[in-house]
Each structure stands twice: as structure tokens, then as C-alpha cells.
PDB file of C-alpha atoms in Angstrom:
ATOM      1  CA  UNK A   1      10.835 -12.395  20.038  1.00  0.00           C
ATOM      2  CA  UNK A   2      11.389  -8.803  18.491  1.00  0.00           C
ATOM      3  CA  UNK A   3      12.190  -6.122  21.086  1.00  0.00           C
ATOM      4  CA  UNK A   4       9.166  -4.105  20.444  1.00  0.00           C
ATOM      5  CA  UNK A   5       7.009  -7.379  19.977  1.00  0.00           C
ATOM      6  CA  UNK A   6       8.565  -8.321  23.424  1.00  0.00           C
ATOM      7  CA  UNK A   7       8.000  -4.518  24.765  1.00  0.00           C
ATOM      8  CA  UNK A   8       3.994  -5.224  24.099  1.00  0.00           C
ATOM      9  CA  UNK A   9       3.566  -8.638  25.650  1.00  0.00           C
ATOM     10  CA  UNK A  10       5.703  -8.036  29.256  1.00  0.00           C
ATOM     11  CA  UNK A  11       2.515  -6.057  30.756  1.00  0.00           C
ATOM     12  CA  UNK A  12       0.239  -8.906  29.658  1.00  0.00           C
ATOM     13  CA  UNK A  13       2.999 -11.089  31.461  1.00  0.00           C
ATOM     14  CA  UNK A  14       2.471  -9.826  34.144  1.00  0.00           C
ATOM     15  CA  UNK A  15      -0.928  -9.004  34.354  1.00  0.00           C
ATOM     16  CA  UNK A  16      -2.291 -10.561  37.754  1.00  0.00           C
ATOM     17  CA  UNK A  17       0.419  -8.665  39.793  1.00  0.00           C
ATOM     18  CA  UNK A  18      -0.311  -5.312  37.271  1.00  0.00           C
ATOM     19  CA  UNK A  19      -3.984  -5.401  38.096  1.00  0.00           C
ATOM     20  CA  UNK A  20      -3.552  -5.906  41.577  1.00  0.00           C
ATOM     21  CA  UNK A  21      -0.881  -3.646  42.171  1.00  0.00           C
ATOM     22  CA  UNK A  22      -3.357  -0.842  40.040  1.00  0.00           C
ATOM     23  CA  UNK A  23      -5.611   1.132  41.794  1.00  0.00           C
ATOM     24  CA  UNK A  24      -8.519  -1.008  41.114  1.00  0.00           C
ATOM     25  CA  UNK A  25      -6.756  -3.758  42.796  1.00  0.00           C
ATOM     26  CA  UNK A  26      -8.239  -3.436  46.229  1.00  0.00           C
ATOM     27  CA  UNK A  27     -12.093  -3.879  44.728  1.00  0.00           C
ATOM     28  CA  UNK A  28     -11.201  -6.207  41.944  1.00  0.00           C
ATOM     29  CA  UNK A  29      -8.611  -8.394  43.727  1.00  0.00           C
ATOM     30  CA  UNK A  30      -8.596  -7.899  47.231  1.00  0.00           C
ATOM     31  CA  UNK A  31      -7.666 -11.616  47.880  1.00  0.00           C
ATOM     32  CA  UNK A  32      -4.677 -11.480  45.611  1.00  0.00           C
ATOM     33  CA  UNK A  33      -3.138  -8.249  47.081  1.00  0.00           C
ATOM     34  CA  UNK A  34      -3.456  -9.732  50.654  1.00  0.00           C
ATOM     35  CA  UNK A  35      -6.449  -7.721  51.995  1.00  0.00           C
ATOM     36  CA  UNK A  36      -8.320  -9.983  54.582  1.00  0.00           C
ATOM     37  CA  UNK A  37      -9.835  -9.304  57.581  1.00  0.00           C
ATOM     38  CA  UNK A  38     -10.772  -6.201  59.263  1.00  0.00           C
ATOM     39  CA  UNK A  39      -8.278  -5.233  62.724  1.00  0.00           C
ATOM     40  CA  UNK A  40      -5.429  -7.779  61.166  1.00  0.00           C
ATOM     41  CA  UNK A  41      -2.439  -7.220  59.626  1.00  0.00           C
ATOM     42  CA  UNK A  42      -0.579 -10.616  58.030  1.00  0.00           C
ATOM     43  CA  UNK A  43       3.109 -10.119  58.272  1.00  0.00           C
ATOM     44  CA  UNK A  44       5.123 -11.844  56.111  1.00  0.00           C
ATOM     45  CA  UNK A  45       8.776 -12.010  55.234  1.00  0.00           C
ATOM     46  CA  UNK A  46      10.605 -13.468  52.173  1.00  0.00           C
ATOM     47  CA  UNK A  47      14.173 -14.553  50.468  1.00  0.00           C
ATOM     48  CA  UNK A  48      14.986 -16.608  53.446  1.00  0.00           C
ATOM     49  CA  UNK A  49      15.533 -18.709  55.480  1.00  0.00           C
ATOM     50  CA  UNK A  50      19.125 -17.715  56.385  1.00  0.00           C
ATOM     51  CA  UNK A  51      20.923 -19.393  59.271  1.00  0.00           C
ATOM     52  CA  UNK A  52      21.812 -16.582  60.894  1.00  0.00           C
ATOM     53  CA  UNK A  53      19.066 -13.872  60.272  1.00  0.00           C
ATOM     54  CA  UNK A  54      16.278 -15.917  60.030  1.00  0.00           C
ATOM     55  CA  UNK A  55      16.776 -17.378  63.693  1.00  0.00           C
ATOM     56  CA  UNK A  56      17.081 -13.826  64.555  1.00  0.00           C
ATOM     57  CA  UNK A  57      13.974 -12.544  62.610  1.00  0.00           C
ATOM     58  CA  UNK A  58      12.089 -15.520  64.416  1.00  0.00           C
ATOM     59  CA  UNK A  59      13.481 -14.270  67.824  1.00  0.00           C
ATOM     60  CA  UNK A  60      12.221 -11.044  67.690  1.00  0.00           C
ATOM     61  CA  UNK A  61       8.738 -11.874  66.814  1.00  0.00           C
ATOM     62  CA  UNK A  62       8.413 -14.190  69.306  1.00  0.00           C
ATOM     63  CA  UNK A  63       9.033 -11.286  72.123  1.00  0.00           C
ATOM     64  CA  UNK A  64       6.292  -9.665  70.368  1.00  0.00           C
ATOM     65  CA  UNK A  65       4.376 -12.841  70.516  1.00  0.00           C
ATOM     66  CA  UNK A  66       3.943 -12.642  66.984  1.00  0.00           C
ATOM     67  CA  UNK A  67       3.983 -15.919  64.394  1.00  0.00           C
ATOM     68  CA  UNK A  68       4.589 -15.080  60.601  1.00  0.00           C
ATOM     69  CA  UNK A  69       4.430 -16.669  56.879  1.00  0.00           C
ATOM     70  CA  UNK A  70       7.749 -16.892  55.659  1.00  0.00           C
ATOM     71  CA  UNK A  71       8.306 -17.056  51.353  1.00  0.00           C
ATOM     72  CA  UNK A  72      11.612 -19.337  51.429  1.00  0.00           C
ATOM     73  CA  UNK A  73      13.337 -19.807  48.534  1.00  0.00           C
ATOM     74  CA  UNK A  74      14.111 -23.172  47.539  1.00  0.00           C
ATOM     75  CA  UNK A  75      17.925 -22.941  46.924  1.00  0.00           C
ATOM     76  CA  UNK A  76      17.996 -21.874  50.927  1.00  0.00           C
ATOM     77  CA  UNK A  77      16.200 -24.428  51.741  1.00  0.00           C
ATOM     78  CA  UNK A  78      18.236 -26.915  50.426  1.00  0.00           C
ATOM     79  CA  UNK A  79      21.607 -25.334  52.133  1.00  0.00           C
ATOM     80  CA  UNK A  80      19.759 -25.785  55.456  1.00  0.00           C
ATOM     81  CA  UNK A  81      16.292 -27.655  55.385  1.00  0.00           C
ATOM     82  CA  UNK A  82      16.296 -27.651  59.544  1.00  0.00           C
ATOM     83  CA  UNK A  83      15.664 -23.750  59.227  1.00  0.00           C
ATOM     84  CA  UNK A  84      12.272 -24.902  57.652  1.00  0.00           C
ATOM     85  CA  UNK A  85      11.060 -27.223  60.972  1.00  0.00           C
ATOM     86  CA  UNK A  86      12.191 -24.329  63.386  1.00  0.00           C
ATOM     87  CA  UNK A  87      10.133 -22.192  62.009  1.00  0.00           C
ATOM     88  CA  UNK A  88       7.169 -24.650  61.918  1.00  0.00           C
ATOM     89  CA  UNK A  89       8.041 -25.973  65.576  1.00  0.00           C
ATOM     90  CA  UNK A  90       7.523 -21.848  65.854  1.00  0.00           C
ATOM     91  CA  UNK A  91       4.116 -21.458  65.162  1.00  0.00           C
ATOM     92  CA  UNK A  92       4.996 -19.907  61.543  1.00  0.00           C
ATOM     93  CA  UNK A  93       3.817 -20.661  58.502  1.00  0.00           C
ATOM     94  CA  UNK A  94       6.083 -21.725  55.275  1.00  0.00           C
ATOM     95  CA  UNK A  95       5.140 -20.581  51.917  1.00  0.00           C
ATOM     96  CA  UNK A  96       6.861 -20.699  48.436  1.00  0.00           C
ATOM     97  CA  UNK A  97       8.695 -17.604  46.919  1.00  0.00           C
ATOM     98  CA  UNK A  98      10.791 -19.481  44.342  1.00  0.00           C
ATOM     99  CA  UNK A  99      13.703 -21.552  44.089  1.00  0.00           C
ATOM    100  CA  UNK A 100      15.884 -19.271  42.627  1.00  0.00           C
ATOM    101  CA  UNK A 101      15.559 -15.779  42.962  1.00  0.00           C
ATOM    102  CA  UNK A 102      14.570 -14.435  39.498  1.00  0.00           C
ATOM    103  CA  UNK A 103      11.958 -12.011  38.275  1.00  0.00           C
ATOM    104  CA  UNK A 104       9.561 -14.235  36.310  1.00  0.00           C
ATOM    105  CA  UNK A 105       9.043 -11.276  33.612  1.00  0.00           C
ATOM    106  CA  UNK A 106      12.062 -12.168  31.809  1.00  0.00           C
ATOM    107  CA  UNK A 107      11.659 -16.025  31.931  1.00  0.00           C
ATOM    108  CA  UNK A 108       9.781 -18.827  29.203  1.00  0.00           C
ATOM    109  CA  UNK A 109       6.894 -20.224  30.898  1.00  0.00           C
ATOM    110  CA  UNK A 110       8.011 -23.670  30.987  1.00  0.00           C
ATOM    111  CA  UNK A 111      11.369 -21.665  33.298  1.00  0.00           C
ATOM    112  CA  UNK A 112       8.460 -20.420  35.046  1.00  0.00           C
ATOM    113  CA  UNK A 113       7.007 -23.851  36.361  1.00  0.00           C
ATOM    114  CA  UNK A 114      10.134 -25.064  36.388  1.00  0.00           C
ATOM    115  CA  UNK A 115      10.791 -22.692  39.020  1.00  0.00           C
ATOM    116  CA  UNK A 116       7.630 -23.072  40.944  1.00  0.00           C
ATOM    117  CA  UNK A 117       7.817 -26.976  41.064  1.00  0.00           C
ATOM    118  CA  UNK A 118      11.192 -27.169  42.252  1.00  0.00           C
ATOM    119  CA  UNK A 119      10.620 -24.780  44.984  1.00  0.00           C
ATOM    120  CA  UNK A 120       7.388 -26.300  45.867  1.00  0.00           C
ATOM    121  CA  UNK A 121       9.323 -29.817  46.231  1.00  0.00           C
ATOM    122  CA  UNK A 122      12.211 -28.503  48.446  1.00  0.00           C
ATOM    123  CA  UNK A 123       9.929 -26.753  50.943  1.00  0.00           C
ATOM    124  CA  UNK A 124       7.844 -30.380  50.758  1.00  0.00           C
ATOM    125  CA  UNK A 125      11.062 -32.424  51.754  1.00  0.00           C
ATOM    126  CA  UNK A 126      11.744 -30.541  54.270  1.00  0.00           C
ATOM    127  CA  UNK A 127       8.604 -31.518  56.125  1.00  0.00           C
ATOM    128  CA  UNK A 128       6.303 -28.299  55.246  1.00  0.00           C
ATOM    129  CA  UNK A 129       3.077 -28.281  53.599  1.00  0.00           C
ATOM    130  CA  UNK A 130       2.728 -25.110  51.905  1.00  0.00           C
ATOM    131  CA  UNK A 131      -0.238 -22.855  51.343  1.00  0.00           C
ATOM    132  CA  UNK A 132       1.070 -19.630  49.928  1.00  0.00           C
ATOM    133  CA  UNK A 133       2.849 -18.761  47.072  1.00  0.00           C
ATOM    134  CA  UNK A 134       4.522 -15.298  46.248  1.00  0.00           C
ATOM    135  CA  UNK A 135       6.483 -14.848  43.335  1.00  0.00           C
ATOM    136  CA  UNK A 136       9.844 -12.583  43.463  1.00  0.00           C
ATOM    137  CA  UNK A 137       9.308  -9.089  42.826  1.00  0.00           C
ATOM    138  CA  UNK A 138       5.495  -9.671  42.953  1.00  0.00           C
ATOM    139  CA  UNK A 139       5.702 -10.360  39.238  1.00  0.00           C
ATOM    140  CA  UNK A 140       2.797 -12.916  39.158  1.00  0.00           C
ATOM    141  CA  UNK A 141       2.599 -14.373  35.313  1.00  0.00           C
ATOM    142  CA  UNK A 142      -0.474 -16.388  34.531  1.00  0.00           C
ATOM    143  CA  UNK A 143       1.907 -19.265  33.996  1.00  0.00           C
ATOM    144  CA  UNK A 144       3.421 -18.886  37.584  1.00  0.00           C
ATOM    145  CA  UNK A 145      -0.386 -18.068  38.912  1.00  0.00           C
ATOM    146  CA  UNK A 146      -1.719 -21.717  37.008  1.00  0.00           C
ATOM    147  CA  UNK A 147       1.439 -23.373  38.042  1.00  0.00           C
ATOM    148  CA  UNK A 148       1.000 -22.529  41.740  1.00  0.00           C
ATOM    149  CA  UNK A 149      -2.983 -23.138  41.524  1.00  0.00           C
ATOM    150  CA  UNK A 150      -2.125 -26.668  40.449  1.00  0.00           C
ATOM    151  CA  UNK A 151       0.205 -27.276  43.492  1.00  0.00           C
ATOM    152  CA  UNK A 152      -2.540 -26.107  45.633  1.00  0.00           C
ATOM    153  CA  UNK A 153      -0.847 -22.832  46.531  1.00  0.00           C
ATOM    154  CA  UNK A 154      -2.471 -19.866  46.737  1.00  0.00           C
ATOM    155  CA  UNK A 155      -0.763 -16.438  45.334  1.00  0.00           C
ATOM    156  CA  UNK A 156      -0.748 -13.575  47.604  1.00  0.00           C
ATOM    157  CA  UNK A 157       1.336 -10.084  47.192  1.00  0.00           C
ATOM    158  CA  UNK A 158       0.651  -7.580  49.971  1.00  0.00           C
ATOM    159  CA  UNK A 159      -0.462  -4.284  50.488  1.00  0.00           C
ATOM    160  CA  UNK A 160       2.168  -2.503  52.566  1.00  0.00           C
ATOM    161  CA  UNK A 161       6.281  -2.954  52.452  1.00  0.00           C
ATOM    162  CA  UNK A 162       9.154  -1.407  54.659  1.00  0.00           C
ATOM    163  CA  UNK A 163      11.751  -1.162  52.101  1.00  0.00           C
ATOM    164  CA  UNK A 164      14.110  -2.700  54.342  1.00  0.00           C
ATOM    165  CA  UNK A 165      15.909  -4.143  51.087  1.00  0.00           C
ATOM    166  CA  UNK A 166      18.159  -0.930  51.375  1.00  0.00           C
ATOM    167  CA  UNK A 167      21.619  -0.936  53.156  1.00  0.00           C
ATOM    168  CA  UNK A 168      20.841   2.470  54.543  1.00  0.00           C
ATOM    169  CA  UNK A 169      17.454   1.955  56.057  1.00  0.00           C
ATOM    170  CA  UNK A 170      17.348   2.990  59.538  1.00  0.00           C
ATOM    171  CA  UNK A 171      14.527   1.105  61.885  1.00  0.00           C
ATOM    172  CA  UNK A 172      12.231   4.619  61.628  1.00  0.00           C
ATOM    173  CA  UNK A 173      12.402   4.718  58.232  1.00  0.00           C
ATOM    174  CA  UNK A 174      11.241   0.805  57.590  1.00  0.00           C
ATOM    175  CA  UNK A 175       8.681   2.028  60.090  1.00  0.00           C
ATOM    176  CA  UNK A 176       7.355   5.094  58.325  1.00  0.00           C
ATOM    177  CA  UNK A 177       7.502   3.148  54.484  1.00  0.00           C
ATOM    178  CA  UNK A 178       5.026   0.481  56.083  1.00  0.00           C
ATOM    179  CA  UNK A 179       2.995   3.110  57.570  1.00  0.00           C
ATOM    180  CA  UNK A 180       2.164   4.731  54.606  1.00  0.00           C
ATOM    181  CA  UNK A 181       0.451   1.224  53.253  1.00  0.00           C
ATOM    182  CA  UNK A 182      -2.632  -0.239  54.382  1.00  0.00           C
ATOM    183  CA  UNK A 183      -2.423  -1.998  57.397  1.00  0.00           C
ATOM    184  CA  UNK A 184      -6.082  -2.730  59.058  1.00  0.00           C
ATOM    185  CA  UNK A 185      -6.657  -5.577  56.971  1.00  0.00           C
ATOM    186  CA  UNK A 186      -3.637  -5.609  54.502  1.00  0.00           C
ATOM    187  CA  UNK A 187      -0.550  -7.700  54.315  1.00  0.00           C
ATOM    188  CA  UNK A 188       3.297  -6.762  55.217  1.00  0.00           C
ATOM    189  CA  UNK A 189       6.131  -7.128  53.384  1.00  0.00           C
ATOM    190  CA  UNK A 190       9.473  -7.659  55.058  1.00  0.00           C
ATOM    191  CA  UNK A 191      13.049  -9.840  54.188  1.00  0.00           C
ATOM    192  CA  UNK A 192      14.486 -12.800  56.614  1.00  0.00           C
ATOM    193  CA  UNK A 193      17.608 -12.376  53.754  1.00  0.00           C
ATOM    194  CA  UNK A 194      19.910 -10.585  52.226  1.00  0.00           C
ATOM    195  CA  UNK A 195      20.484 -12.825  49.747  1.00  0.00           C
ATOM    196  CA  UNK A 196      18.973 -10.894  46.956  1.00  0.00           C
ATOM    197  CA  UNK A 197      19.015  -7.014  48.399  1.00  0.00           C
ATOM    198  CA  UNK A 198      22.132  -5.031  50.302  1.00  0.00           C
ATOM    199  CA  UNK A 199      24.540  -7.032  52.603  1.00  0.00           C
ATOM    200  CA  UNK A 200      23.282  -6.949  56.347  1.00  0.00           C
ATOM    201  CA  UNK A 201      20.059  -4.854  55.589  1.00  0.00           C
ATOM    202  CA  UNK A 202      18.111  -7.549  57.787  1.00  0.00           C
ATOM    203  CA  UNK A 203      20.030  -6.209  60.967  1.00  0.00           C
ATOM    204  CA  UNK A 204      17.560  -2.798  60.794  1.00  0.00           C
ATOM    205  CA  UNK A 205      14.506  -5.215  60.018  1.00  0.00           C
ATOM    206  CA  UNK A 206      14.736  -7.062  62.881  1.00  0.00           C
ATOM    207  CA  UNK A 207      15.252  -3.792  65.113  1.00  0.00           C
ATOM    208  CA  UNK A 208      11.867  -2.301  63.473  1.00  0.00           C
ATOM    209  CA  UNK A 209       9.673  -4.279  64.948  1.00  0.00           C
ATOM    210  CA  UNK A 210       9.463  -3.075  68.142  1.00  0.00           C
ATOM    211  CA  UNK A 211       8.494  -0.430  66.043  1.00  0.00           C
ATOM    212  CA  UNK A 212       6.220  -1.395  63.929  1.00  0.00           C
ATOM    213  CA  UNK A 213       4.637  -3.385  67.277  1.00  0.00           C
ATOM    214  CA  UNK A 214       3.831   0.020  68.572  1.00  0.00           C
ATOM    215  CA  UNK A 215       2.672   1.153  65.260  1.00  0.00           C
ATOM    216  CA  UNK A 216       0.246  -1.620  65.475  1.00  0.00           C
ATOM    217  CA  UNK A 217      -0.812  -1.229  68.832  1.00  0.00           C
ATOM    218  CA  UNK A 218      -1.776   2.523  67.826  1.00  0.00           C
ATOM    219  CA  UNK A 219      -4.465   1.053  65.403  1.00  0.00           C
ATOM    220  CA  UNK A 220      -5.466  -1.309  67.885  1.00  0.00           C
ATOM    221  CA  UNK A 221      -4.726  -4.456  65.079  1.00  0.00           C
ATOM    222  CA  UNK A 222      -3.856  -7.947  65.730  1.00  0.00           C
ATOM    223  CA  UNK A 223      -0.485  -9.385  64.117  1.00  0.00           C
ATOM    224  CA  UNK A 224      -0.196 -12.962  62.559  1.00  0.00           C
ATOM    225  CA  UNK A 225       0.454 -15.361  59.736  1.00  0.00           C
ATOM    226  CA  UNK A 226      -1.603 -15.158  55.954  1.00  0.00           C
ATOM    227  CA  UNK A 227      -3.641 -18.696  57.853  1.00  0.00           C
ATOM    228  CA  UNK A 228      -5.366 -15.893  60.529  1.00  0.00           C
ATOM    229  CA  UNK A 229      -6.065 -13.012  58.217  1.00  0.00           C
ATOM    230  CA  UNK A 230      -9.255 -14.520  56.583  1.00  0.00           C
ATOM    231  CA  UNK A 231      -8.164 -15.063  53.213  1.00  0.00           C
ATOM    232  CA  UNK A 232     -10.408 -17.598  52.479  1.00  0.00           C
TER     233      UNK A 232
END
């Protein structure tokens, strides 16, 4: 394709994610950008699960009393498919992200299902049933949005994000980036990986959420998986 033909068709690409990413999003979409129940916030976490930060992620949330939705990559899960039943024995919930982490924008949509599929079938074999599917980037094409439909997954993005991608993120500042998204009723956005952002930036995740506990327990929410937040 022509690099001005191919200029004109990437915001039709990625259309679902544009729109609900817009500022109409939250009347037109709501579902689709994670908005769900009133006094709930859905935290979820993505580009895992890593044997050593994704035991630690799981840790802290549990002192919090917390259970999440985790977006696993299915290249991960194939290096360690046991990190998928300790997070179900956990309470969480395991959704699809991809199997490799690449921004769908710049792939053919038969890469696109490709992707989906064999990311869908790792998570499977390693004894999970998934319900949620979030693509990297939050680049949702209408072939990864028809691909997931037909696996019975159901696309979500979310409405607030921490930034905690960044080597130099501090605890405060993850803190402070989520709390200037909606969070009565919205959907978090955090990593269980570094495999696709700066080395070690899950070390100041995992410390923000005492943090981001308190920041809850200021707006008097409820914390838990995409399953409780009323998506339906």
C-alpha cells in the first residue's frame, strides 16, 4: 500500500479503540472503555505473567485483599504456564493481551488473528478459560475486535492508567497519573512485566498500591477483577 494511501486507512484501523478513546467514548462505548458499575474500580494489569514480578504483583494485592484480571501474553505463558493456575488458584481472572507483543496497527489482518488465536490457545492449555481480551497498546482493529468476538472474548481498554511503563516512575507519581482518570466506575491500567516497557519498572508498581489502596478508600470504591465490575 502507498504511504499516503496507508496514512488514510490506519485511523479506520483502528477505529474501535479511536472512538472509545475520543471524547464521545464514555456515552457511545462505555462497555468497551471499561466503564461498569457505579463505586467499582476493575484493576487490571497486562504483559505478564513474569516469574518473578508477577508472584510479586499477586502478593501485594492479596494484602490489600484485592483479586485482579491479568492480560498475559501468550509467549509468557508458554515459558511458564504454572504462573497461569497461581493466579487462578488466586482468585484472579486471566484474559488475553496477545501472544506476541505487537501493536496491531502495523499488522495484515490475517497477522492479526493469527495473533489472537494463538494467544487465545496458550492461555486455554494452560487450564484458563478466558473472558477478556485487550489488545497491546489498546489498538483494537475490527479484525482483532471480530477475531476475539468469535473466541468468545470480550474487548475491554480502560479508563484510567499509572504510567508505570517508565523506569523513572516513583510510587506517587503512578499514583497521581491514575488519579487523574476515572475511577468510580472505570477500569485501571497497570503492568505485571517489563517485558515490553523499561527494565524493573514493575518494582514501583507493586509499591503503589498501598497507594492507590488509600486513593481508593478516599472515594469510598470497591477494588476487583473486569467479572465484578458489571460489564455485562
Amino acid at each position: 500500500m502507498p504511504a499516503r494511501a496507508l496514512a488514510r486507512a490506519l485511523p479506520l484501523h483502528s477505529a474501535p479503540s479511536g472512538l472509545a478513546f475520543s471524547r464521545f467514548g464514555p456515552r457511545l462505548t462505555p462497555r468497551l472503555l471499561g466503564i461498569g458499575r457505579a463505586g467499582h474500580l476493575a484493576i487490571t494489569y497486562d504483559d505478564g505473567p513474569d516469574p518473578v514480578a508477577t508472584p510479586r504483583v499477586a502478593e501485594a494485592l492479596a494484602a490489600q485483599g484485592w483479586r485482579a484480571t491479568f492480560f498475559v501474553l501468550g509467549e509468557m505463558v508458554e515459558r511458564d504456564p504454572g504462573l497461569v493456575r497461581m493466579l487462578l488458584d488466586a482468585g484472579h481472572e486471566v484474559g488475553i493481551h496477545a501472544y506476541q507483543h505487537r501493536n496491531h496497527r502495523g499488522l495484515t489482518p490475517r497477522a492479526i488473528a493469527e495473533d489472537v488465536r494463538r494467544a487465545h490457545a496458550a492461555v486455554a492449555r494452560a487450564g484458563a478459560e478466558p473472558e477478556w481480551y485487550r489488545p497491546p497498546h489498546g489498538a483494537l482493529t475490527p479484525e482483532a475486535f471480530v477475531a476475539a468476538r468469535r473466541l468468545g472474548l470480550r474487548p475491554v481498554l480502560w479508563t484510567t492508567w499509572g504510567r508505570d511503563w517508565r523506569a523513572a516512575a516513583t510510587p506517587e507519581e503512578i499514583r497521581d497519573e491514575v488519579a487523574r482518570g476515572r475511577l468510580d466506575g472505570g477500569t485501571l491500567l497497570l503492568h505485571d512485566s517489563d517485558c515490553a516497557s523499561e527494565p524493573g519498572c514493575w518494582r514501583p508498581s507493586v509499591d503503589a498500591i498501598p497507594l492507590l489502596a488509600d486513593l481508593a478508600g478516599a472515594q469510598h470504591l470497591t477494588v476487583g477483577p473486569l467479572g465484578e465490575h458489571g460489564l455485562a
